[in-house]
C-alpha atoms as an extended CHARMM CRD file, in Angstrom:
* protein
*
       218  EXT
         1         1  MET       CA            102.9370000000       95.3750000000       82.7160000000  PROA      1               0.0000000000
         2         2  THR       CA            105.3240000000       92.8240000000       81.1890000000  PROA      2               0.0000000000
         3         3  LYS       CA            107.1410000000       94.8970000000       78.5570000000  PROA      3               0.0000000000
         4         4  GLY       CA            107.4490000000       98.3580000000       80.1970000000  PROA      4               0.0000000000
         5         5  LEU       CA            106.8140000000      101.7680000000       78.6240000000  PROA      5               0.0000000000
         6         6  ASN       CA            110.0080000000      102.0940000000       76.5360000000  PROA      6               0.0000000000
         7         7  PRO       CA            109.4350000000      100.3480000000       73.1470000000  PROA      7               0.0000000000
         8         8  ASP       CA            113.1710000000      100.6070000000       72.3780000000  PROA      8               0.0000000000
         9         9  ALA       CA            114.3600000000       98.9460000000       75.5450000000  PROA      9               0.0000000000
        10        10  PRO       CA            116.7070000000       95.9420000000       74.9190000000  PROA      10              0.0000000000
        11        11  MET       CA            114.8380000000       92.6900000000       75.6380000000  PROA      11              0.0000000000
        12        12  LYS       CA            115.8240000000       89.2980000000       77.0120000000  PROA      12              0.0000000000
        13        13  ASP       CA            114.1830000000       85.9060000000       77.4200000000  PROA      13              0.0000000000
        14        14  SER       CA            112.6250000000       85.7620000000       80.9050000000  PROA      14              0.0000000000
        15        15  GLY       CA            113.2250000000       82.0260000000       80.9820000000  PROA      15              0.0000000000
        16        16  VAL       CA            109.5160000000       81.5220000000       81.7130000000  PROA      16              0.0000000000
        17        17  ASP       CA            107.3340000000       80.3930000000       78.7950000000  PROA      17              0.0000000000
        18        18  TRP       CA            104.1880000000       82.1570000000       79.8850000000  PROA      18              0.0000000000
        19        19  ILE       CA            105.9790000000       85.4330000000       80.4870000000  PROA      19              0.0000000000
        20        20  GLY       CA            108.1290000000       85.5430000000       77.3640000000  PROA      20              0.0000000000
        21        21  GLU       CA            110.5310000000       88.3960000000       76.6640000000  PROA      21              0.0000000000
        22        22  ILE       CA            111.0050000000       91.1980000000       79.1840000000  PROA      22              0.0000000000
        23        23  PRO       CA            113.2510000000       94.3540000000       79.3110000000  PROA      23              0.0000000000
        24        24  ALA       CA            116.8370000000       93.2290000000       79.7520000000  PROA      24              0.0000000000
        25        25  HSD       CA            117.2920000000       95.1120000000       83.0560000000  PROA      25              0.0000000000
        26        26  TRP       CA            114.1500000000       93.6680000000       84.7440000000  PROA      26              0.0000000000
        27        27  GLU       CA            114.3090000000       90.7600000000       87.1790000000  PROA      27              0.0000000000
        28        28  VAL       CA            112.1450000000       87.6820000000       87.6270000000  PROA      28              0.0000000000
        29        29  LEU       CA            111.9250000000       86.8950000000       91.3340000000  PROA      29              0.0000000000
        30        30  ARG       CA            109.9960000000       84.6270000000       93.6210000000  PROA      30              0.0000000000
        31        31  ASN       CA            107.5200000000       86.4830000000       95.7850000000  PROA      31              0.0000000000
        32        32  ALA       CA            109.4370000000       85.2910000000       98.8470000000  PROA      32              0.0000000000
        33        33  ALA       CA            112.2290000000       87.6440000000       97.8640000000  PROA      33              0.0000000000
        34        34  LEU       CA            109.8140000000       90.5960000000       97.7880000000  PROA      34              0.0000000000
        35        35  PHE       CA            107.3690000000       89.8750000000      100.5890000000  PROA      35              0.0000000000
        36        36  GLU       CA            106.9700000000       88.2640000000      103.9800000000  PROA      36              0.0000000000
        37        37  GLU       CA            103.7230000000       87.1710000000      105.4390000000  PROA      37              0.0000000000
        38        38  SER       CA            102.2850000000       89.4280000000      108.1270000000  PROA      38              0.0000000000
        39        39  LYS       CA             99.9500000000       88.1640000000      110.8430000000  PROA      39              0.0000000000
        40        40  LYS       CA            100.0120000000       91.0880000000      113.2160000000  PROA      40              0.0000000000
        41        41  SER       CA             96.6520000000       91.4580000000      114.9050000000  PROA      41              0.0000000000
        42        42  GLY       CA             94.5820000000       94.5600000000      114.2500000000  PROA      42              0.0000000000
        43        43  THR       CA             92.9250000000       96.7300000000      116.8840000000  PROA      43              0.0000000000
        44        44  ALA       CA             89.2250000000       97.3870000000      117.4300000000  PROA      44              0.0000000000
        45        45  ASP       CA             89.4570000000      101.0060000000      116.1690000000  PROA      45              0.0000000000
        46        46  LEU       CA             90.7640000000      100.0270000000      112.7400000000  PROA      46              0.0000000000
        47        47  PRO       CA             88.3760000000       99.6930000000      109.7680000000  PROA      47              0.0000000000
        48        48  VAL       CA             87.8490000000       96.2230000000      108.3640000000  PROA      48              0.0000000000
        49        49  LEU       CA             88.6910000000       96.2040000000      104.6770000000  PROA      49              0.0000000000
        50        50  SER       CA             87.5270000000       93.7410000000      102.0480000000  PROA      50              0.0000000000
        51        51  VAL       CA             89.1580000000       92.3970000000       98.8430000000  PROA      51              0.0000000000
        52        52  SER       CA             87.0310000000       92.3400000000       95.7020000000  PROA      52              0.0000000000
        53        53  ILE       CA             87.7150000000       90.4430000000       92.5030000000  PROA      53              0.0000000000
        54        54  HSD       CA             86.6220000000       93.6040000000       90.6680000000  PROA      54              0.0000000000
        55        55  HSD       CA             88.2160000000       96.4570000000       92.6300000000  PROA      55              0.0000000000
        56        56  GLY       CA             91.0090000000       94.9890000000       94.8020000000  PROA      56              0.0000000000
        57        57  VAL       CA             91.3090000000       96.1070000000       98.4120000000  PROA      57              0.0000000000
        58        58  SER       CA             88.6740000000       98.5440000000       99.6570000000  PROA      58              0.0000000000
        59        59  ARG       CA             89.7320000000      101.8920000000      101.0080000000  PROA      59              0.0000000000
        60        60  GLU       CA             87.1960000000      102.0090000000      103.7870000000  PROA      60              0.0000000000
        61        61  GLU       CA             84.9570000000       99.6990000000      105.7740000000  PROA      61              0.0000000000
        62        62  LEU       CA             81.6210000000       98.6640000000      104.3890000000  PROA      62              0.0000000000
        63        63  SER       CA             78.6770000000      100.6300000000      105.7600000000  PROA      63              0.0000000000
        64        64  GLU       CA             76.1860000000       98.9810000000      108.0460000000  PROA      64              0.0000000000
        65        65  GLU       CA             73.7490000000       98.7830000000      105.1610000000  PROA      65              0.0000000000
        66        66  GLU       CA             76.2940000000       97.2050000000      102.8290000000  PROA      66              0.0000000000
        67        67  ASN       CA             77.2820000000       94.6690000000      105.5440000000  PROA      67              0.0000000000
        68        68  LEU       CA             73.6710000000       93.6090000000      106.0110000000  PROA      68              0.0000000000
        69        69  ARG       CA             73.0730000000       93.3450000000      102.2520000000  PROA      69              0.0000000000
        70        70  SER       CA             76.1990000000       91.3070000000      101.6410000000  PROA      70              0.0000000000
        71        71  ALA       CA             75.6220000000       89.1110000000      104.7240000000  PROA      71              0.0000000000
        72        72  ILE       CA             79.1890000000       89.6050000000      106.0440000000  PROA      72              0.0000000000
        73        73  LYS       CA             78.3890000000       91.5500000000      109.2050000000  PROA      73              0.0000000000
        74        74  ILE       CA             81.4610000000       91.5620000000      111.3510000000  PROA      74              0.0000000000
        75        75  ALA       CA             80.9440000000       90.2560000000      114.9010000000  PROA      75              0.0000000000
        76        76  ASP       CA             84.3930000000       89.2260000000      116.1260000000  PROA      76              0.0000000000
        77        77  ARG       CA             87.4350000000       91.3180000000      115.1610000000  PROA      77              0.0000000000
        78        78  THR       CA             89.9500000000       89.6460000000      117.4450000000  PROA      78              0.0000000000
        79        79  SER       CA             91.4630000000       87.4500000000      114.7650000000  PROA      79              0.0000000000
        80        80  TYR       CA             91.6850000000       90.1180000000      112.0980000000  PROA      80              0.0000000000
        81        81  VAL       CA             95.0820000000       91.0770000000      110.6360000000  PROA      81              0.0000000000
        82        82  GLU       CA             96.4760000000       94.5570000000      110.4680000000  PROA      82              0.0000000000
        83        83  VAL       CA             97.3500000000       96.0080000000      107.0740000000  PROA      83              0.0000000000
        84        84  LEU       CA             99.2890000000       99.1720000000      106.1720000000  PROA      84              0.0000000000
        85        85  PRO       CA             99.4730000000      101.2360000000      103.0000000000  PROA      85              0.0000000000
        86        86  GLY       CA            101.8830000000       99.5830000000      100.6100000000  PROA      86              0.0000000000
        87        87  TYR       CA            101.0540000000       96.0110000000      101.6170000000  PROA      87              0.0000000000
        88        88  ILE       CA             99.4600000000       93.4570000000       99.3260000000  PROA      88              0.0000000000
        89        89  ALA       CA             96.4310000000       91.4510000000      100.5070000000  PROA      89              0.0000000000
        90        90  TYR       CA             94.5020000000       88.7300000000       98.8050000000  PROA      90              0.0000000000
        91        91  ASN       CA             91.4940000000       86.5060000000       99.4620000000  PROA      91              0.0000000000
        92        92  MET       CA             92.7500000000       82.8820000000       99.6510000000  PROA      92              0.0000000000
        93        93  MET       CA             89.5310000000       81.6230000000       98.0930000000  PROA      93              0.0000000000
        94        94  ARG       CA             89.2990000000       84.2200000000       95.3110000000  PROA      94              0.0000000000
        95        95  ALA       CA             92.9120000000       84.8910000000       94.3020000000  PROA      95              0.0000000000
        96        96  TRP       CA             92.5120000000       82.6850000000       91.2820000000  PROA      96              0.0000000000
        97        97  GLN       CA             89.6980000000       85.0350000000       90.1620000000  PROA      97              0.0000000000
        98        98  GLY       CA             91.7350000000       88.2250000000       90.7740000000  PROA      98              0.0000000000
        99        99  GLY       CA             90.8620000000       88.8150000000       94.4120000000  PROA      99              0.0000000000
       100       100  ILE       CA             94.1420000000       90.5920000000       95.2080000000  PROA      100             0.0000000000
       101       101  GLY       CA             95.2330000000       94.1610000000       95.5710000000  PROA      101             0.0000000000
       102       102  ALA       CA             97.3590000000       96.9110000000       97.0810000000  PROA      102             0.0000000000
       103       103  VAL       CA             96.4740000000       98.3590000000      100.4780000000  PROA      103             0.0000000000
       104       104  TYR       CA             95.9080000000      102.1380000000      100.6230000000  PROA      104             0.0000000000
       105       105  THR       CA             94.3200000000      102.4370000000      104.1120000000  PROA      105             0.0000000000
       106       106  HSD       CA             95.6050000000      101.5620000000      107.5420000000  PROA      106             0.0000000000
       107       107  GLY       CA             93.1110000000       98.8970000000      108.5970000000  PROA      107             0.0000000000
       108       108  MET       CA             92.6820000000       95.1580000000      109.0850000000  PROA      108             0.0000000000
       109       109  VAL       CA             91.3960000000       92.2700000000      107.0260000000  PROA      109             0.0000000000
       110       110  SER       CA             89.7070000000       88.9400000000      107.6600000000  PROA      110             0.0000000000
       111       111  PRO       CA             91.8480000000       85.9640000000      108.6790000000  PROA      111             0.0000000000
       112       112  ALA       CA             90.5880000000       84.3670000000      105.3970000000  PROA      112             0.0000000000
       113       113  TYR       CA             92.9150000000       86.8030000000      103.6220000000  PROA      113             0.0000000000
       114       114  VAL       CA             96.6710000000       86.6320000000      103.3260000000  PROA      114             0.0000000000
       115       115  VAL       CA             98.7500000000       89.7640000000      104.0010000000  PROA      115             0.0000000000
       116       116  ALA       CA            102.0810000000       90.2340000000      102.1970000000  PROA      116             0.0000000000
       117       117  LYS       CA            104.3680000000       92.8200000000      103.7300000000  PROA      117             0.0000000000
       118       118  PRO       CA            107.0490000000       94.2040000000      101.3870000000  PROA      118             0.0000000000
       119       119  ARG       CA            110.6520000000       93.4390000000      102.4040000000  PROA      119             0.0000000000
       120       120  GLY       CA            111.7940000000       96.7110000000      100.8780000000  PROA      120             0.0000000000
       121       121  PRO       CA            110.5400000000       99.7750000000       98.9870000000  PROA      121             0.0000000000
       122       122  ILE       CA            108.0350000000       98.8890000000       96.2080000000  PROA      122             0.0000000000
       123       123  ASN       CA            105.1390000000      100.4880000000       94.4260000000  PROA      123             0.0000000000
       124       124  ALA       CA            102.2920000000       98.2430000000       95.5930000000  PROA      124             0.0000000000
       125       125  GLU       CA             99.9730000000       99.6700000000       92.9180000000  PROA      125             0.0000000000
       126       126  TYR       CA            102.2930000000       98.3080000000       90.2240000000  PROA      126             0.0000000000
       127       127  PHE       CA            102.2120000000       94.8250000000       91.8010000000  PROA      127             0.0000000000
       128       128  GLU       CA             98.4160000000       94.9710000000       92.0690000000  PROA      128             0.0000000000
       129       129  LEU       CA             98.1350000000       95.7540000000       88.3600000000  PROA      129             0.0000000000
       130       130  LEU       CA            100.5980000000       92.9870000000       87.5610000000  PROA      130             0.0000000000
       131       131  TYR       CA             98.8820000000       90.3820000000       89.7280000000  PROA      131             0.0000000000
       132       132  ARG       CA             95.4700000000       91.2000000000       88.2470000000  PROA      132             0.0000000000
       133       133  THR       CA             96.5750000000       90.4940000000       84.6470000000  PROA      133             0.0000000000
       134       134  ASP       CA             95.3520000000       87.3100000000       83.0560000000  PROA      134             0.0000000000
       135       135  ARG       CA             98.8300000000       85.6810000000       83.0190000000  PROA      135             0.0000000000
       136       136  PHE       CA             99.4140000000       86.1670000000       86.6970000000  PROA      136             0.0000000000
       137       137  ILE       CA             95.8940000000       85.2620000000       87.7410000000  PROA      137             0.0000000000
       138       138  GLY       CA             96.4850000000       82.0600000000       85.7480000000  PROA      138             0.0000000000
       139       139  GLN       CA             99.6620000000       81.4520000000       87.7820000000  PROA      139             0.0000000000
       140       140  MET       CA             97.7020000000       81.8660000000       91.0190000000  PROA      140             0.0000000000
       141       141  ASP       CA             94.9800000000       79.5590000000       89.6830000000  PROA      141             0.0000000000
       142       142  GLN       CA             97.5230000000       76.8330000000       88.8700000000  PROA      142             0.0000000000
       143       143  ASN       CA             99.0360000000       77.0420000000       92.3310000000  PROA      143             0.0000000000
       144       144  SER       CA             95.7840000000       77.1170000000       94.3120000000  PROA      144             0.0000000000
       145       145  LYS       CA             94.9480000000       73.9500000000       96.2690000000  PROA      145             0.0000000000
       146       146  GLY       CA             91.5660000000       72.3010000000       96.0110000000  PROA      146             0.0000000000
       147       147  ILE       CA             89.5740000000       69.7090000000       94.1060000000  PROA      147             0.0000000000
       148       148  THR       CA             86.9800000000       72.1070000000       92.7640000000  PROA      148             0.0000000000
       149       149  ASP       CA             86.8430000000       75.8660000000       92.0610000000  PROA      149             0.0000000000
       150       150  PHE       CA             84.6140000000       76.3030000000       95.0740000000  PROA      150             0.0000000000
       151       151  ARG       CA             87.2900000000       74.8940000000       97.3570000000  PROA      151             0.0000000000
       152       152  LYS       CA             90.4030000000       76.3670000000       95.7860000000  PROA      152             0.0000000000
       153       153  ARG       CA             92.7020000000       78.2770000000       98.0930000000  PROA      153             0.0000000000
       154       154  LEU       CA             96.0100000000       80.0210000000       97.5040000000  PROA      154             0.0000000000
       155       155  TYR       CA             97.9990000000       79.7070000000      100.7470000000  PROA      155             0.0000000000
       156       156  TRP       CA            101.0600000000       81.7060000000      101.6300000000  PROA      156             0.0000000000
       157       157  GLU       CA            103.3160000000       78.7340000000      101.0820000000  PROA      157             0.0000000000
       158       158  GLU       CA            102.2710000000       78.6860000000       97.4330000000  PROA      158             0.0000000000
       159       159  PHE       CA            102.0540000000       82.4830000000       96.9850000000  PROA      159             0.0000000000
       160       160  LYS       CA            105.6420000000       82.9910000000       98.0790000000  PROA      160             0.0000000000
       161       161  THR       CA            106.9090000000       80.6470000000       95.3740000000  PROA      161             0.0000000000
       162       162  LEU       CA            105.1300000000       82.4700000000       92.5260000000  PROA      162             0.0000000000
       163       163  LEU       CA            107.2450000000       84.3490000000       89.9390000000  PROA      163             0.0000000000
       164       164  THR       CA            107.0220000000       88.1400000000       89.7570000000  PROA      164             0.0000000000
       165       165  LEU       CA            108.3930000000       90.6930000000       87.3040000000  PROA      165             0.0000000000
       166       166  VAL       CA            110.3730000000       93.4210000000       89.0090000000  PROA      166             0.0000000000
       167       167  PRO       CA            111.2480000000       96.6130000000       87.1810000000  PROA      167             0.0000000000
       168       168  SER       CA            113.2680000000       99.3800000000       88.8620000000  PROA      168             0.0000000000
       169       169  PRO       CA            111.4080000000      101.4000000000       91.5030000000  PROA      169             0.0000000000
       170       170  LYS       CA            111.3420000000      104.3540000000       89.0430000000  PROA      170             0.0000000000
       171       171  GLU       CA            109.6930000000      102.2460000000       86.3610000000  PROA      171             0.0000000000
       172       172  GLN       CA            107.2140000000      100.7890000000       88.8100000000  PROA      172             0.0000000000
       173       173  ASN       CA            106.0970000000      104.3630000000       89.6170000000  PROA      173             0.0000000000
       174       174  GLU       CA            105.9530000000      105.3100000000       85.9270000000  PROA      174             0.0000000000
       175       175  ILE       CA            103.9340000000      102.2770000000       84.9170000000  PROA      175             0.0000000000
       176       176  ALA       CA            101.4630000000      102.7150000000       87.7870000000  PROA      176             0.0000000000
       177       177  ALA       CA            100.9980000000      106.4110000000       86.8890000000  PROA      177             0.0000000000
       178       178  PHE       CA            100.5330000000      105.5870000000       83.1890000000  PROA      178             0.0000000000
       179       179  CYS       CA             97.9010000000      102.9780000000       83.9480000000  PROA      179             0.0000000000
       180       180  GLY       CA             96.2070000000      105.3600000000       86.3670000000  PROA      180             0.0000000000
       181       181  THR       CA             95.9000000000      107.8900000000       83.5220000000  PROA      181             0.0000000000
       182       182  ILE       CA             94.3180000000      105.3030000000       81.2570000000  PROA      182             0.0000000000
       183       183  VAL       CA             91.8830000000      104.1620000000       83.9410000000  PROA      183             0.0000000000
       184       184  SER       CA             90.8810000000      107.7620000000       84.6440000000  PROA      184             0.0000000000
       185       185  ALA       CA             90.2560000000      108.4350000000       80.9400000000  PROA      185             0.0000000000
       186       186  CYS       CA             88.1840000000      105.3000000000       80.6460000000  PROA      186             0.0000000000
       187       187  LYS       CA             86.0850000000      106.2940000000       83.6660000000  PROA      187             0.0000000000
       188       188  ASP       CA             85.4850000000      109.7030000000       82.1200000000  PROA      188             0.0000000000
       189       189  ALA       CA             84.3780000000      108.0810000000       78.8720000000  PROA      189             0.0000000000
       190       190  VAL       CA             82.0300000000      105.7310000000       80.7120000000  PROA      190             0.0000000000
       191       191  GLU       CA             80.4760000000      108.5350000000       82.6900000000  PROA      191             0.0000000000
       192       192  ALA       CA             79.9510000000      110.5900000000       79.5890000000  PROA      192             0.0000000000
       193       193  THR       CA             78.2530000000      107.6340000000       77.8670000000  PROA      193             0.0000000000
       194       194  GLU       CA             76.0520000000      107.0060000000       80.8880000000  PROA      194             0.0000000000
       195       195  ARG       CA             74.9630000000      110.6460000000       80.8910000000  PROA      195             0.0000000000
       196       196  GLU       CA             74.0690000000      110.3880000000       77.1780000000  PROA      196             0.0000000000
       197       197  ILE       CA             72.0830000000      107.2040000000       77.8210000000  PROA      197             0.0000000000
       198       198  SER       CA             70.2410000000      108.8970000000       80.6830000000  PROA      198             0.0000000000
       199       199  THR       CA             69.3900000000      111.9260000000       78.4890000000  PROA      199             0.0000000000
       200       200  LEU       CA             68.0980000000      109.6660000000       75.7220000000  PROA      200             0.0000000000
       201       201  LYS       CA             65.9280000000      107.7430000000       78.1870000000  PROA      201             0.0000000000
       202       202  GLU       CA             64.4210000000      111.0170000000       79.4430000000  PROA      202             0.0000000000
       203       203  PHE       CA             63.7800000000      112.1120000000       75.8740000000  PROA      203             0.0000000000
       204       204  LYS       CA             62.1150000000      108.7900000000       75.1150000000  PROA      204             0.0000000000
       205       205  GLN       CA             59.8170000000      109.0750000000       78.1520000000  PROA      205             0.0000000000
       206       206  THR       CA             58.9570000000      112.6660000000       77.2360000000  PROA      206             0.0000000000
       207       207  LEU       CA             58.2000000000      111.6360000000       73.6220000000  PROA      207             0.0000000000
       208       208  ILE       CA             55.9380000000      108.8360000000       74.7470000000  PROA      208             0.0000000000
       209       209  ALA       CA             54.0800000000      111.0480000000       77.2640000000  PROA      209             0.0000000000
       210       210  ASN       CA             53.5410000000      113.7270000000       74.6000000000  PROA      210             0.0000000000
       211       211  ALA       CA             52.2490000000      111.1450000000       72.1460000000  PROA      211             0.0000000000
       212       212  VAL       CA             49.8650000000      109.5860000000       74.7130000000  PROA      212             0.0000000000
       213       213  THR       CA             48.4920000000      113.0100000000       75.7260000000  PROA      213             0.0000000000
       214       214  GLY       CA             48.0210000000      114.1610000000       72.1350000000  PROA      214             0.0000000000
       215       215  LYS       CA             50.6550000000      116.9060000000       72.2530000000  PROA      215             0.0000000000
       216       216  ILE       CA             52.2830000000      115.4500000000       69.1910000000  PROA      216             0.0000000000
       217       217  LYS       CA             50.8750000000      113.3120000000       66.3690000000  PROA      217             0.0000000000
       218       218  ILE       CA             52.6580000000      110.2270000000       65.0630000000  PROA      218             0.0000000000
């Protein structure tokens, strides 16, 4: 996310200690150069999306059961903000924990979230991956306002001053696609391991049952 995919690319000092060296043709820009805040109201027919510190922006509205279980049942949608695919949205109170992500679904989000509308063509997935790295979460943490973690908030005025690495649009697409391949492979590995664990548990239960009923002797 900070060095690109070409190991032979000429490098330069970014001028920012916590970023270090970056490819010579990349830029370091303030978020204000890339985004503007959007406060356009949503409409009642749009799904209400959430922002998770684990998964970024949801792609659909929570089910009734999930709403009840998480105690965030939505009663009044009049103040909710419209979001479009390609936007970035973050939870003001959870940005310092990674509560930020790209929008993939036309919907709306809580007024407790901030919506960043791109000023020009970008790959929002790349910026989500960048903003969810430890270095950039640390930058959001340092710029959040509040005496304690519980009260910390990252307002638009602070978010727009944050520094962002900007590769070419082509490289943004390539990096996002490369990371997507890695994530997909990791998910496949996890699912295979979970299947193996499930099979072993079934074998264990069968073994115990056979021992208890005298079908096998130990």
